[in-house]
mmCIF file of C-alpha atoms in Angstrom:
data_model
loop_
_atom_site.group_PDB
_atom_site.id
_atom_site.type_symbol
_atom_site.label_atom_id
_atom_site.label_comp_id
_atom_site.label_asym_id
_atom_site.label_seq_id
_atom_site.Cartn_x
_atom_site.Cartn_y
_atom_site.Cartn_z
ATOM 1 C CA UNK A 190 0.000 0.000 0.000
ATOM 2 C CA UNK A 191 2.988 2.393 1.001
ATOM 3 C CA UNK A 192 5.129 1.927 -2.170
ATOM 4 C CA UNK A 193 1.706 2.169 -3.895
ATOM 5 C CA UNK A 194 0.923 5.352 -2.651
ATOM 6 C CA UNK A 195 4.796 7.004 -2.935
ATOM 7 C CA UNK A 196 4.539 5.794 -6.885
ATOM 8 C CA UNK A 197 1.226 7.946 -7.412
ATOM 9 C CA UNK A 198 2.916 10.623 -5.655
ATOM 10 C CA UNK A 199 5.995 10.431 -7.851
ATOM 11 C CA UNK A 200 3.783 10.453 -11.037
ATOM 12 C CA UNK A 201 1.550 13.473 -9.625
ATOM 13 C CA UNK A 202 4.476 15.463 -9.225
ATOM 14 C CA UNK A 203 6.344 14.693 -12.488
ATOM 15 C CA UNK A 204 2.656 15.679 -13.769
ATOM 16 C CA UNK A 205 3.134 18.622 -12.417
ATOM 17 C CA UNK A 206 6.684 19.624 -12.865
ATOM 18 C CA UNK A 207 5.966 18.979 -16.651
ATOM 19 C CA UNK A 208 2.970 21.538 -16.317
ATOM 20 C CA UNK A 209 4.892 24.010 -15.235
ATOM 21 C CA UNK A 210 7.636 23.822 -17.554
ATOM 22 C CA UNK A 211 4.288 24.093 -20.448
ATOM 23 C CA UNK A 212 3.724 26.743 -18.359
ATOM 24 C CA UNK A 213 6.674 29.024 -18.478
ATOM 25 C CA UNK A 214 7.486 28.186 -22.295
ATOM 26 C CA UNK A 215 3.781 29.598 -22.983
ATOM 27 C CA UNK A 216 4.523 32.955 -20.865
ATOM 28 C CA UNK A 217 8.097 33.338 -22.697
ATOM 29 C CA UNK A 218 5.715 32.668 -26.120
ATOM 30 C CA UNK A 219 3.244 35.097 -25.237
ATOM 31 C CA UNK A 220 5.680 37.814 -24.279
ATOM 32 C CA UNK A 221 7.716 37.083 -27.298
ATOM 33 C CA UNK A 222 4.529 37.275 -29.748
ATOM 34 C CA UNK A 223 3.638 40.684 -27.548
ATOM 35 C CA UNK A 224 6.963 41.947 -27.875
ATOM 36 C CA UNK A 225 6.423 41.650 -31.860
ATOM 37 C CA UNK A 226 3.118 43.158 -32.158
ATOM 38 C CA UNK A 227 4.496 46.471 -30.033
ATOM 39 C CA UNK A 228 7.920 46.813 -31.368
ATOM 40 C CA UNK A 229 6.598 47.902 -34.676
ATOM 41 C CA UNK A 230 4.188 50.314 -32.544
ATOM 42 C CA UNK A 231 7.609 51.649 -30.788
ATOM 43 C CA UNK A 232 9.715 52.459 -33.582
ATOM 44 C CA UNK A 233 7.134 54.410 -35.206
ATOM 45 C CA UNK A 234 6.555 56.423 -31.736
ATOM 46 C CA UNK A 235 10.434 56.792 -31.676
ATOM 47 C CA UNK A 236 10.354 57.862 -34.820
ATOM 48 C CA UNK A 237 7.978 60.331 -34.739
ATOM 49 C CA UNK A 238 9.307 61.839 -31.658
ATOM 50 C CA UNK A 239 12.555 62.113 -33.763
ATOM 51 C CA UNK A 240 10.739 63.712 -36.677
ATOM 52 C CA UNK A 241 9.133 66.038 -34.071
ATOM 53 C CA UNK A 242 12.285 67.288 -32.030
ATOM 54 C CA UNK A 243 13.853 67.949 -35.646
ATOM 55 C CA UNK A 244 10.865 69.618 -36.860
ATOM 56 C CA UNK A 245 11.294 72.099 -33.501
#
């Protein structure tokens, strides 16, 4: 019954090590996809401001 129980235990918690690894490679994802939607959005804020202080 013991060794029963410590396997489950073991599997559970590979389980969830595995879900957390998902985990943080979908946050890295999702910041990297965010990153490439603004970065377009910054330059051309950059580069207005540029455009701007030259203009004054």
């Amino acid at each position: 019954m013991g060794l029963k129980l410590q396997v489950l235990l073991g599997r559970l918690l590979m389980v969830d090590q595995q879900d957390q690894q998902k985990q943080l490679l979908n946050n890295w994802l999702n910041r990297l996809l965010l990153l490439d939607m603004l970065l377009p959005l910054l330059l051309a804020l950059l580069l207005a401001l540029l455009l701007m202080l030259g203009i004054l």
